[in-house]
Short mmCIF file of C-alpha atoms in Angstrom, two decimals:
data_model
loop_
_atom_site.label_atom_id
_atom_site.label_comp_id
_atom_site.label_asym_id
_atom_site.label_seq_id
_atom_site.Cartn_x
_atom_site.Cartn_y
_atom_site.Cartn_z
CA MET A 1 3.96 -8.80 4.23
CA LEU A 2 2.41 -5.41 5.16
CA GLU A 3 4.27 -5.32 8.40
CA ILE A 4 7.55 -6.08 6.82
CA LEU A 5 7.20 -3.44 4.17
CA SER A 6 6.05 -1.06 6.73
CA LEU A 7 9.08 -1.51 8.75
CA ILE A 8 11.36 -1.29 5.65
CA ARG A 9 9.67 2.02 4.82
CA GLN A 10 10.45 3.47 8.26
CA ASP A 11 13.93 2.26 8.59
CA GLY A 12 13.14 -0.48 11.03
CA ASP A 13 11.19 1.97 13.62
CA PRO A 14 8.22 -0.01 14.81
CA GLU A 15 6.32 3.07 16.13
CA TRP A 16 4.62 3.76 12.80
CA CYS A 17 3.28 0.15 12.51
CA ARG A 18 2.08 0.46 16.09
CA SER A 19 0.16 3.74 15.83
CA VAL A 20 -1.22 3.44 12.11
CA PRO A 21 -3.87 0.82 11.38
CA ASN A 22 -3.28 -1.72 8.62
CA TRP A 23 -6.07 -0.03 6.26
CA ASP A 24 -4.16 3.36 6.38
CA ARG A 25 -0.76 2.00 5.87
CA GLY A 26 -1.65 -0.39 3.09
CA PRO A 27 -5.17 0.44 1.79
CA TRP A 28 -6.68 -2.14 -0.66
CA LEU A 29 -6.68 -0.90 -4.16
CA GLU A 30 -9.87 -2.58 -5.29
CA THR A 31 -12.13 -0.71 -2.97
CA LEU A 32 -13.00 3.04 -3.41
CA LEU A 33 -12.18 4.07 0.16
CA GLY A 34 -8.83 2.30 -0.20
CA TYR A 35 -8.03 3.94 -3.57
CA ARG A 36 -8.91 7.43 -2.18
CA ARG A 37 -6.77 6.61 1.06
CA ALA A 38 -3.83 5.39 -1.29
CA LYS A 39 -3.83 8.64 -3.37
CA GLY A 40 -3.60 10.52 -0.13
CA ASN A 41 -0.90 8.59 1.44
CA ALA A 42 2.84 10.05 1.22
CA ARG A 43 5.10 8.54 -1.06
CA PRO A 44 6.52 5.86 -1.30
CA ARG A 45 3.04 4.26 -1.00
CA ILE A 46 2.22 0.82 0.43
CA ILE A 47 -0.80 -0.57 -1.60
CA SER A 48 -2.57 -3.87 -0.96
CA SER A 49 -4.57 -5.84 -3.44
CA HIS A 50 -6.06 -9.25 -4.14
CA LEU A 51 -6.68 -8.57 -7.76
CA PRO A 52 -5.02 -11.18 -10.13
CA VAL A 53 -2.02 -9.81 -11.59
CA HIS A 54 -3.57 -9.72 -15.23
CA MET A 55 -6.15 -7.12 -13.93
CA PHE A 56 -3.48 -4.54 -13.08
CA PRO A 57 -2.90 -1.76 -15.48
CA ARG A 58 0.09 -2.19 -17.80
CA ALA A 59 1.58 1.12 -16.61
CA ALA A 60 2.04 -0.58 -13.07
CA PHE A 61 4.67 -2.85 -14.53
CA SER A 62 6.46 -0.14 -16.78
CA SER A 63 6.74 2.22 -14.02
CA LYS A 64 9.15 2.33 -11.05
CA ALA A 65 6.58 0.53 -8.63
CA LYS A 66 7.81 -2.58 -6.90
CA VAL A 67 5.29 -5.23 -7.50
#
């Protein structure tokens, strides 16, 4: 899924996918390092998570974020 979203974000150009590691393109939200990287990434951000959906903040579902 991360590869597909990365390609969509870059309009199909695979160079970004080849040059930027997965953990930088879609950091895990549930780790402190991942959270910090996600905050520093340019918008639109890609964020990965293995959290159950009921543990996400309600604001994530009422915002413009795609979940």
